[in-house]
């Protein structure tokens, strides 16, 4: 393959609130000659095809000082390094026994057109040739069949310990994870209530995802809405936002409710976090609040997740809405827009055709 | 038994901060003629012997409005009702098959010299004749062998999922529950660190309870102390205080740490609760914060607890410090003093000899 350009998104500076394109994230166009790069044993080169863009990436835009106090999952991206995220690439050169030219590989790729995967990172990649002729969009493999999918599955069923007949409340209800949580909740026989930030998203979860009730938190008071829509209280809260919403849910939780903490996106772009005032409820109602990261649970739940979700997709029991932008140079706008809730469905970037 | 006086402590008014004797809690002397009281089937009368005084009782001094939002364990005491708490009494009259005159009965008694137990409450009492000739103080049966004891046991071993080699941090480390949590932690092979509100309590947990490290949170910065005493971070936090301390612990918690929420006494006497700002750590460190009440776990753990703690006491492996006041009329001062941390050891009221 001749010399070309590798368009990359570079992390330049730690933002205090929302990142700004050009200041904190910069698009760079670097010369790239894949044929001349030396590949040590275990190395391979990917032409990237799809990239998942997720809220947690905002938290990686930081510099750690105290190791115990650090946010210890998802390491910070080094300043002037390429942003990274889950994605799928086509192997175009390889010195790795597991990956041959023409294979699809899934793992943490750069926000870039080409990623050189060195041997020390190669183990975290997996073959994804099953995506080639599945009849499903390739983007699904970084969405409903990937990290957001298993996050929804584990968060609801394992961390949330969801039971039929219980009441489930989901924030970011139409998001990459939320839309699945609600649909899985319905498949499991729960009453499902969601909130989202615009009326189209509310209609989507009601009409397409089968939620029992939903509201726009920007135009409706959350506590009033929960009083109306969860009159007996909440058994499982799938937490995507944190802050004031968590405070309100603590008051509406039933005894022994579980709060599965998947994200706290309302806090990621604030200079200082909001206070949460109603934690006494944890005691009196014997609540369980638990954070989780999907990767901890893949050994136990990965295979069952793949089987269940693939079955549900083929049988038409779940739907998955995506928000696809094309071109890695558009990743910063897609990412920043998503942090502001402008995406509608799972945000993905299509980088190239195979 | 001839007519006598029943000295009682009455709940008069909901306090906004610390209760005041005479305003919120009033000592009343009521005529009492046990022989003339009509006993329906199941009823019995107790001459009360010992009363446990505990921080959670402050939370019962309230009026509930919204049932879902209510603090739903430990019902409020009705205004102008007698305060209640765990205690042991001598049965002096009975129309109940389970309790005969001369028996010891344990359950929720009034803050009073005599309690008439009606049949609808009788099932929650248990025979405690094993306390008569055990060689242990009767007060132990509402302390190390009672609610505080099983709270420590379940909170550390079940909710906290404590493991040998892990680091345990305990607030109110010399209190009714805390002093046991630390000693059980040491028996289980943990590194144990505690905080308390005066130097004598700190010396007690270091010298008598075998803690590895301890500090006075009034004279030492908690975050600095934890950096020094838990250099690798905290695995299990036994939460008795809430508020700012919880915020600091969230920063010092290790990945997968468990926070067993037993109490949040720093919040009970505030007009408005403090905010907690570091909850994002729940996500990034995959923390579990769980509230619990001992009574939920008695069916599963009660027998094992009794066996273990009795063995440890007899073998001298655990000690138990009590702060005993004599006379029910002194219960309000003992209670209010305890809320301010003036007690040293488990606060109990000795009401009468048998």
XYZ file of C-alpha atoms in Angstrom:
708
model
C 0.000 0.000 0.000
C 1.465 3.371 -1.026
C 2.071 6.332 1.247
C -1.064 8.099 2.310
C -2.460 10.438 4.976
C -3.570 9.230 8.422
C -6.151 11.683 9.743
C -6.044 11.610 13.539
C -7.775 13.290 16.482
C -5.214 14.507 19.017
C -5.805 15.285 22.725
C -4.145 18.684 23.198
C -5.376 20.102 26.519
C -7.513 19.111 29.536
C -10.931 20.812 29.334
C -12.560 22.228 32.464
C -16.097 21.989 31.062
C -17.120 20.844 27.584
C -14.215 20.136 25.227
C -13.821 22.473 22.267
C -12.650 21.298 18.864
C -9.383 22.975 17.933
C -8.521 23.717 21.561
C -8.791 20.390 23.383
C -9.236 18.042 20.437
C -7.401 18.768 17.220
C -7.715 17.061 13.849
C -4.265 16.387 12.386
C -3.357 14.969 9.011
C -0.143 12.937 9.241
C 1.791 11.266 6.439
C 1.510 7.479 6.751
C 3.471 4.772 4.924
C 2.224 1.442 6.199
C 4.641 -0.623 4.090
C 7.730 0.955 5.646
C 6.691 0.564 9.308
C 8.740 -2.076 11.082
C 6.515 -4.752 12.641
C 7.994 -6.634 15.593
C 6.535 -10.065 16.370
C 2.934 -9.584 17.531
C 2.415 -6.209 15.815
C -0.199 -5.513 13.155
C -1.691 -2.587 11.269
C -5.382 -1.770 10.973
C -7.290 0.253 8.460
C -10.037 1.447 10.801
C -13.655 0.972 9.745
C -15.925 1.973 12.639
C -15.361 3.787 15.939
C -17.640 3.924 18.974
C -17.888 7.365 20.614
C -18.934 7.206 24.266
C -19.351 9.526 27.258
C -16.651 7.796 29.340
C -14.069 9.093 26.873
C -14.566 12.527 28.363
C -13.205 11.231 31.658
C -10.044 10.022 29.960
C -9.266 13.622 29.001
C -7.426 14.277 32.244
C -4.036 14.119 34.001
C -3.760 11.942 37.113
C -1.674 12.922 40.078
C -2.465 10.826 43.178
C -2.774 7.158 42.166
C -5.185 6.153 44.951
C -7.436 9.123 44.307
C -7.281 8.633 40.533
C -10.235 7.612 38.480
C -8.726 4.245 38.076
C -10.538 2.620 35.217
C -9.944 3.863 31.683
C -6.488 5.389 31.892
C -5.978 8.991 30.888
C -4.985 9.699 27.297
C -1.535 11.319 27.232
C -1.426 14.958 26.214
C -0.602 15.134 22.482
C -1.599 11.472 22.127
C -4.249 10.164 19.766
C -7.682 9.714 21.361
C -8.707 6.055 21.589
C -11.962 4.144 21.688
C -13.581 0.847 20.858
C -13.620 0.107 17.141
C -13.175 -2.399 14.364
C -10.448 -2.343 11.748
C -9.369 -4.365 8.745
C -5.928 -5.958 9.126
C -3.729 -4.658 6.260
C -0.334 -5.919 7.506
C 0.450 -8.384 10.258
C 3.296 -9.978 12.164
C 0.828 -11.545 14.611
C -0.220 -15.191 14.503
C -3.828 -14.462 15.506
C -4.508 -11.800 12.908
C -4.035 -12.200 9.135
C -4.412 -9.659 6.355
C -8.109 -9.357 5.572
C -9.299 -10.165 9.113
C -11.516 -7.869 11.114
C -10.100 -7.022 14.558
C -12.015 -5.354 17.389
C -10.406 -3.478 20.260
C -9.238 -0.062 21.429
C -8.253 1.704 18.233
C -7.119 5.288 17.761
C -9.417 8.033 16.595
C -7.599 7.786 13.284
C -7.742 6.162 9.889
C -4.921 3.700 10.546
C -3.754 2.236 13.844
C -0.479 0.425 14.382
C -1.224 -2.116 17.114
C 1.946 -3.057 18.982
C 2.341 -6.511 20.527
C 1.824 -5.236 24.083
C -1.737 -4.169 23.129
C -2.488 -6.987 20.699
C -3.901 -9.337 23.336
C -6.760 -6.949 24.041
C -7.950 -7.244 20.409
C -10.247 -9.993 19.221
C -11.076 -11.412 15.799
C -14.396 -10.135 14.497
C -14.745 -11.962 11.176
C -18.227 -13.026 12.252
C -19.266 -9.452 11.458
C -18.402 -9.810 7.772
C -21.468 -11.657 6.522
C -23.883 -11.464 9.392
C -26.443 -9.312 7.607
C -26.155 -6.773 10.416
C -24.483 -3.353 10.107
C -20.820 -3.397 11.148
C -21.586 -0.553 13.557
C -23.802 -2.934 15.556
C -20.644 -4.751 16.641
C -19.494 -1.682 18.575
C -23.075 -0.968 19.732
C -25.852 -3.384 20.493
C -23.486 -6.361 20.134
C -20.530 -4.580 21.721
C -19.682 -2.529 24.780
C -22.988 -0.628 25.101
C -24.949 -3.834 24.652
C -23.149 -5.843 27.284
C -23.157 -2.812 29.574
C -26.950 -2.725 29.386
C -27.252 -6.485 29.855
C -24.923 -6.780 32.864
C -26.018 -3.547 34.462
C -29.665 -4.481 34.445
C -29.548 -8.208 35.072
C -26.474 -8.641 37.270
C -25.773 -5.329 39.015
C -29.423 -4.263 39.092
C -30.647 -7.772 39.893
C -33.824 -7.003 37.936
C -36.920 -9.108 38.623
C -40.221 -9.496 36.761
C -42.921 -7.163 38.030
C -40.447 -4.621 39.362
C -40.321 -0.979 38.315
C -37.247 0.157 36.367
C -36.261 3.776 35.794
C -33.654 4.702 33.168
C -32.043 8.068 32.461
C -30.566 8.721 29.006
C -33.341 6.323 28.081
C -32.835 6.611 24.334
C -29.036 6.503 24.460
C -26.603 3.835 23.360
C -27.138 1.840 26.547
C -30.483 3.121 27.829
C -32.560 2.085 24.823
C -31.400 -1.509 25.343
C -31.838 -1.490 29.112
C -35.484 -0.588 28.661
C -36.114 -3.192 25.984
C -34.407 -5.925 28.009
C -36.427 -4.795 31.026
C -39.634 -5.238 29.028
C -38.514 -8.687 27.832
C -37.966 -9.577 31.504
C -41.467 -8.472 32.510
C -40.691 -5.167 34.224
C -42.548 -1.875 34.281
C -40.160 0.453 32.426
C -40.003 4.235 32.791
C -37.436 6.470 31.106
C -36.338 10.059 30.816
C -34.604 11.760 27.903
C -33.740 15.265 26.816
C -36.108 15.839 23.909
C -39.577 14.904 22.795
C -38.450 12.850 19.793
C -36.387 10.626 22.105
C -39.356 10.268 24.450
C -41.569 9.237 21.531
C -38.911 6.762 20.373
C -38.727 4.898 23.678
C -42.511 4.860 24.009
C -43.339 3.880 20.429
C -40.336 1.828 19.336
C -38.874 0.435 22.582
C -42.130 -0.336 24.396
C -41.489 1.718 27.540
C -44.544 1.993 29.777
C -43.951 5.685 30.449
C -41.359 8.330 29.639
C -40.804 12.057 29.991
C -38.628 14.904 28.766
C -36.619 16.008 31.801
C -36.043 19.418 30.246
C -39.724 20.279 30.182
C -41.048 18.186 33.083
C -40.086 18.188 36.758
C -38.400 14.835 37.387
C -39.797 14.351 40.885
C -43.353 15.098 39.733
C -42.968 12.768 36.777
C -41.657 9.946 38.981
C -44.504 10.418 41.451
C -46.922 9.988 38.559
C -45.140 7.281 36.577
C -43.662 5.205 39.434
C -46.416 5.621 42.038
C -45.170 2.724 44.159
C -41.533 3.775 43.892
C -38.520 2.511 41.953
C -36.967 -0.955 42.352
C -34.090 -0.610 39.908
C -32.518 2.628 38.749
C -30.180 2.435 35.784
C -27.996 5.458 36.458
C -26.513 7.262 33.494
C -26.479 10.884 34.668
C -25.752 11.398 38.399
C -26.099 14.681 40.271
C -29.563 16.139 40.907
C -31.341 13.259 39.206
C -29.711 10.750 41.536
C -30.823 12.877 44.463
C -34.426 12.744 43.283
C -34.313 9.008 42.622
C -33.002 8.375 46.152
C -36.254 9.850 47.421
C -38.372 7.763 45.058
C -36.544 4.474 45.614
C -38.350 1.605 47.301
C -36.861 -0.394 50.132
C -34.075 -2.662 48.833
C -33.853 -0.822 45.509
C -30.705 -1.263 43.429
C -28.930 1.563 41.643
C -26.656 0.312 38.875
C -24.199 3.109 38.141
C -23.277 2.975 34.467
C -22.446 6.651 34.022
C -22.796 10.117 35.528
C -22.657 12.156 32.358
C -24.203 15.261 33.941
C -21.013 15.554 35.999
C -18.299 15.024 33.392
C -18.288 18.550 32.018
C -18.633 20.523 35.241
C -15.755 22.315 36.929
C -16.979 20.948 40.263
C -19.400 18.080 40.792
C -22.881 18.665 42.157
C -23.598 17.618 45.723
C -25.911 14.687 46.417
C -27.933 15.292 49.556
C -30.309 12.389 50.018
C -27.876 9.576 50.734
C -29.488 8.892 54.120
C -32.040 6.959 52.091
C -29.334 4.377 51.397
C -29.523 3.464 55.040
C -33.223 3.679 55.813
C -34.296 1.967 52.606
C -31.344 -0.454 52.552
C -30.389 0.603 49.043
C -27.476 -0.758 47.060
C -25.564 1.623 44.801
C -23.001 -0.150 42.663
C -20.704 1.013 39.916
C -19.644 -1.379 37.203
C -17.587 -1.619 34.041
C -18.609 -4.151 31.426
C -15.120 -5.603 30.975
C -15.020 -6.973 34.532
C -17.969 -9.218 33.697
C -17.181 -10.502 30.205
C -15.683 -13.798 31.397
C -18.895 -14.622 33.257
C -21.560 -13.068 31.013
C -19.998 -12.455 27.572
C -21.148 -15.635 25.845
C -24.676 -15.540 27.259
C -24.989 -11.891 26.273
C -23.951 -12.573 22.657
C -26.384 -15.477 22.410
C -29.334 -13.620 23.943
C -28.901 -10.340 22.080
C -28.263 -12.000 18.719
C -31.439 -14.048 19.233
C -33.481 -10.987 20.208
C -32.195 -9.052 17.187
C -32.965 -11.889 14.741
C -36.427 -12.393 16.210
C -37.121 -8.659 16.017
C -37.607 -8.422 19.762
C -35.197 -5.521 20.138
C -34.431 -2.540 17.973
C -31.317 -0.415 17.965
C -31.164 3.180 16.876
C -27.803 4.559 15.777
C -26.530 8.037 14.984
C -23.809 7.501 12.381
C -21.417 10.195 11.177
C -18.976 9.533 8.362
C -15.301 10.475 8.467
C -12.883 10.495 11.408
C -12.492 14.276 11.032
C -16.093 14.540 12.248
C -15.439 12.549 15.437
C -14.793 15.615 17.663
C -18.106 17.237 16.726
C -19.943 13.938 17.167
C -18.319 13.402 20.565
C -18.944 16.927 21.864
C -22.498 16.856 20.523
C -23.126 13.571 22.300
C -21.904 15.006 25.603
C -24.530 17.720 25.111
C -27.234 15.187 24.246
C -27.477 16.157 20.568
C -27.127 12.592 19.295
C -30.231 10.503 18.774
C -29.288 6.874 19.335
C -25.888 5.259 19.667
C -23.197 7.633 18.383
C -20.784 5.932 15.999
C -18.275 7.126 13.431
C -17.958 5.299 10.147
C -14.321 5.811 9.205
C -14.026 3.837 5.988
C -15.427 1.016 3.906
C -13.384 -2.211 4.081
C -48.091 -5.275 93.057
C -49.436 -2.027 94.552
C -49.934 1.235 92.683
C -46.723 3.002 91.844
C -45.247 5.617 89.502
C -44.191 4.858 85.925
C -41.516 7.363 84.925
C -41.608 7.805 81.144
C -39.830 9.786 78.448
C -42.333 11.423 76.095
C -41.703 12.671 72.530
C -43.211 16.160 72.501
C -41.939 17.957 69.405
C -39.839 17.287 66.282
C -36.367 18.818 66.684
C -34.689 20.594 63.786
C -31.153 20.033 65.097
C -30.170 18.396 68.410
C -33.110 17.481 70.648
C -33.423 19.418 73.886
C -34.641 17.846 77.105
C -37.844 19.498 78.260
C -38.663 20.760 74.775
C -38.520 17.684 72.533
C -38.162 14.956 75.134
C -39.987 15.310 78.433
C -39.742 13.172 81.541
C -43.224 12.445 82.917
C -44.219 10.613 86.084
C -47.481 8.762 85.579
C -49.487 6.795 88.146
C -49.341 3.090 87.371
C -51.411 0.228 88.823
C -50.280 -2.946 87.109
C -52.766 -5.165 88.921
C -55.802 -3.292 87.620
C -54.777 -3.246 83.933
C -56.942 -5.548 81.853
C -54.834 -8.068 79.937
C -56.383 -9.516 76.778
C -55.072 -12.855 75.552
C -51.443 -12.349 74.452
C -50.794 -9.282 76.600
C -48.158 -9.045 79.308
C -46.532 -6.428 81.556
C -42.812 -5.791 81.923
C -40.813 -4.192 84.677
C -38.032 -2.793 82.512
C -34.422 -3.531 83.459
C -32.112 -2.228 80.715
C -32.600 0.015 77.687
C -30.325 0.473 74.696
C -29.945 4.079 73.510
C -28.893 4.363 69.873
C -28.389 7.045 67.220
C -31.140 5.702 64.928
C -33.686 6.769 67.559
C -33.054 10.363 66.538
C -34.441 9.536 63.104
C -37.658 8.251 64.639
C -38.313 11.726 66.075
C -40.128 12.873 62.940
C -43.507 13.055 61.203
C -43.864 11.338 57.825
C -45.911 12.778 55.009
C -45.180 11.098 51.662
C -45.032 7.303 52.147
C -42.638 6.593 49.231
C -40.271 9.355 50.269
C -40.456 8.393 53.953
C -37.546 6.992 55.855
C -39.151 3.657 55.796
C -37.407 1.600 58.423
C -37.951 2.410 62.100
C -41.364 4.051 62.112
C -41.751 7.508 63.594
C -42.727 7.774 67.254
C -46.119 9.488 67.548
C -46.072 12.975 69.045
C -46.906 12.677 72.770
C -46.048 8.978 72.628
C -43.461 7.263 74.797
C -40.051 6.892 73.138
C -39.171 3.259 72.417
C -35.994 1.241 72.079
C -34.482 -2.172 72.454
C -34.485 -3.411 76.028
C -35.028 -6.244 78.434
C -37.767 -6.442 81.061
C -38.918 -8.810 83.778
C -42.418 -10.216 83.202
C -44.550 -9.215 86.216
C -48.000 -10.189 84.854
C -48.899 -12.229 81.778
C -51.793 -13.445 79.705
C -49.390 -14.772 77.058
C -48.479 -18.429 76.647
C -44.850 -17.708 75.721
C -44.075 -15.440 78.684
C -44.538 -16.315 82.368
C -44.080 -14.188 85.453
C -40.361 -14.122 86.241
C -39.201 -14.490 82.635
C -36.885 -12.039 80.946
C -38.280 -10.684 77.667
C -36.304 -8.734 75.061
C -37.852 -6.433 72.489
C -38.886 -2.870 71.754
C -39.799 -1.481 75.171
C -40.806 2.028 76.122
C -38.391 4.540 77.637
C -40.208 3.924 80.899
C -40.134 1.842 84.034
C -43.043 -0.390 83.064
C -44.278 -1.380 79.613
C -47.623 -2.988 78.879
C -47.000 -5.175 75.840
C -50.189 -5.737 73.885
C -50.726 -8.928 71.892
C -50.158 -7.228 68.531
C -46.568 -6.410 69.603
C -45.906 -9.552 71.640
C -44.592 -11.591 68.699
C -41.653 -9.228 68.312
C -40.451 -10.054 71.840
C -38.237 -13.029 72.622
C -37.461 -14.920 75.800
C -34.111 -13.931 77.259
C -33.829 -16.206 80.310
C -30.386 -17.241 79.071
C -29.212 -13.856 80.337
C -30.069 -14.687 83.952
C -27.087 -16.796 84.923
C -24.666 -16.303 82.092
C -22.023 -14.519 84.143
C -22.222 -11.606 81.685
C -23.756 -8.203 82.464
C -27.414 -7.961 81.457
C -26.539 -4.842 79.446
C -24.415 -7.022 77.131
C -27.652 -8.537 75.825
C -28.666 -5.197 74.318
C -25.063 -4.492 73.272
C -22.381 -6.875 72.157
C -24.868 -9.779 72.135
C -27.750 -7.698 70.806
C -28.518 -5.239 68.058
C -25.137 -3.438 67.971
C -23.301 -6.750 68.000
C -25.171 -8.328 65.134
C -25.040 -5.023 63.257
C -21.237 -5.098 63.439
C -21.094 -8.773 62.479
C -23.420 -8.588 59.467
C -22.202 -5.204 58.308
C -18.588 -6.264 58.187
C -18.848 -9.873 57.072
C -21.924 -9.901 54.853
C -22.499 -6.361 53.553
C -18.804 -5.431 53.612
C -17.721 -8.855 52.343
C -14.502 -8.473 54.374
C -11.506 -10.584 53.404
C -8.229 -11.339 55.187
C -5.435 -8.966 54.243
C -7.799 -6.182 53.259
C -7.794 -2.693 54.776
C -10.836 -1.719 56.861
C -11.682 1.830 57.913
C -14.260 2.497 60.645
C -15.735 5.789 61.806
C -17.188 6.040 65.334
C -14.513 3.432 65.914
C -15.009 3.256 69.681
C -18.800 3.305 69.542
C -21.350 0.608 70.296
C -20.896 -0.960 66.867
C -17.507 0.347 65.746
C -15.468 -1.156 68.571
C -16.755 -4.604 67.588
C -16.315 -4.109 63.859
C -12.634 -3.405 64.410
C -12.106 -6.365 66.711
C -13.913 -8.736 64.344
C -11.851 -7.284 61.506
C -8.660 -8.109 63.412
C -9.923 -11.653 64.144
C -10.495 -12.042 60.396
C -6.976 -10.934 59.526
C -7.602 -7.405 58.269
C -5.618 -4.208 58.643
C -7.913 -2.050 60.795
C -7.924 1.754 60.941
C -10.399 3.840 62.929
C -11.369 7.393 63.700
C -13.049 8.759 66.814
C -13.783 12.136 68.347
C -11.406 12.217 71.304
C -7.971 11.016 72.272
C -9.181 8.624 74.972
C -11.309 6.799 72.407
C -8.361 6.648 70.020
C -6.172 5.153 72.763
C -8.938 2.654 73.596
C -9.186 1.256 70.064
C -5.413 1.110 69.715
C -4.632 -0.363 73.115
C -7.726 -2.420 73.947
C -9.217 -3.324 70.565
C -6.002 -3.963 68.652
C -6.545 -1.490 65.810
C -3.481 -1.041 63.612
C -3.927 2.727 63.446
C -6.422 5.333 64.609
C -6.833 9.106 64.740
C -8.902 11.842 66.350
C -10.860 13.399 63.495
C -11.315 16.602 65.495
C -7.581 17.312 65.677
C -6.348 15.582 62.525
C -7.297 16.099 58.877
C -9.112 12.930 57.808
C -7.728 12.851 54.275
C -4.157 13.308 55.495
C -4.625 10.620 58.122
C -6.039 8.163 55.577
C -3.171 8.851 53.172
C -0.766 7.956 55.970
C -2.678 5.074 57.574
C -4.217 3.455 54.484
C -1.449 4.111 51.943
C -2.786 1.556 49.479
C -6.387 2.697 49.890
C -9.447 1.307 51.650
C -11.143 -2.012 50.791
C -14.009 -1.895 53.268
C -15.458 1.232 54.863
C -17.813 0.732 57.781
C -19.884 3.905 57.508
C -21.302 5.363 60.704
C -21.189 9.090 60.026
C -21.884 10.131 56.389
C -21.403 13.625 54.970
C -17.902 15.019 54.519
C -16.230 11.859 55.817
C -17.947 9.749 53.187
C -16.741 12.213 50.562
C -13.143 11.773 51.707
C -13.412 7.981 51.865
C -14.735 7.874 48.285
C -11.423 9.405 47.213
C -9.388 6.925 49.274
C -11.339 3.811 48.287
C -9.639 1.134 46.236
C -11.186 -0.441 43.164
C -14.071 -2.737 44.157
C -14.239 -1.343 47.703
C -17.426 -1.945 49.704
C -19.081 0.694 51.855
C -21.414 -0.840 54.453
C -23.766 1.935 55.549
C -24.699 1.365 59.177
C -25.397 4.976 60.106
C -24.906 8.587 59.069
C -24.965 10.206 62.482
C -23.303 13.417 61.324
C -26.472 14.109 59.326
C -29.209 13.346 61.866
C -29.095 16.658 63.707
C -28.671 19.012 60.766
C -31.480 21.106 59.343
C -30.287 20.171 55.844
C -27.972 17.312 54.929
C -24.468 17.943 53.643
C -23.772 17.337 49.970
C -21.576 14.446 48.891
C -19.523 15.379 45.858
C -17.261 12.469 44.987
C -19.800 9.881 43.913
C -18.210 9.599 40.477
C -15.735 7.298 42.214
C -18.552 4.758 42.560
C -18.380 4.331 38.824
C -14.670 4.508 38.076
C -13.664 2.353 41.022
C -16.704 0.041 40.779
C -17.635 0.676 44.398
C -20.615 -0.834 46.176
C -22.438 1.299 48.743
C -25.080 -0.637 50.628
C -27.332 0.251 53.512
C -28.486 -2.448 55.892
C -30.554 -3.030 59.007
C -29.647 -5.929 61.250
C -33.177 -7.301 61.509
C -33.313 -8.169 57.789
C -30.462 -10.617 58.315
C -31.301 -12.319 61.600
C -32.937 -15.376 59.983
C -29.756 -16.055 58.030
C -27.057 -14.924 60.471
C -28.564 -14.698 63.950
C -27.552 -18.126 65.239
C -24.020 -17.989 63.830
C -23.567 -14.517 65.304
C -24.649 -15.644 68.799
C -22.335 -18.623 68.657
C -19.311 -16.712 67.370
C -19.611 -13.690 69.645
C -20.312 -15.757 72.767
C -17.235 -17.841 71.990
C -15.066 -14.763 71.408
C -16.285 -13.192 74.660
C -15.633 -16.351 76.695
C -12.180 -16.793 75.174
C -11.364 -13.142 75.872
C -10.833 -12.441 72.178
C -13.128 -9.422 72.194
C -13.786 -6.723 74.735
C -16.824 -4.503 75.047
C -16.829 -1.075 76.606
C -20.130 0.271 77.896
C -21.262 3.665 79.150
C -24.018 2.892 81.664
C -26.305 5.491 83.217
C -28.770 4.564 85.948
C -32.427 5.651 85.978
C -34.820 6.162 83.072
C -35.067 9.866 83.940
C -31.454 10.141 82.755
C -32.193 8.609 79.354
C -32.714 11.977 77.552
C -29.333 13.335 78.668
C -27.634 10.045 77.813
C -29.276 10.037 74.381
C -28.513 13.673 73.546
C -24.962 13.300 74.870
C -24.463 10.252 72.658
C -25.626 12.159 69.582
C -22.902 14.689 70.413
C -20.303 11.960 70.929
C -20.022 12.422 74.704
C -20.509 8.726 75.486
C -17.472 6.470 75.697
C -18.552 2.980 74.691
C -22.014 1.558 74.145
C -24.619 3.843 75.746
C -27.101 1.927 77.897
C -29.568 2.876 80.603
C -29.958 0.645 83.618
C -33.575 1.165 84.637
C -33.924 -1.210 87.574
C -32.619 -4.336 89.222
C -34.789 -7.436 88.627
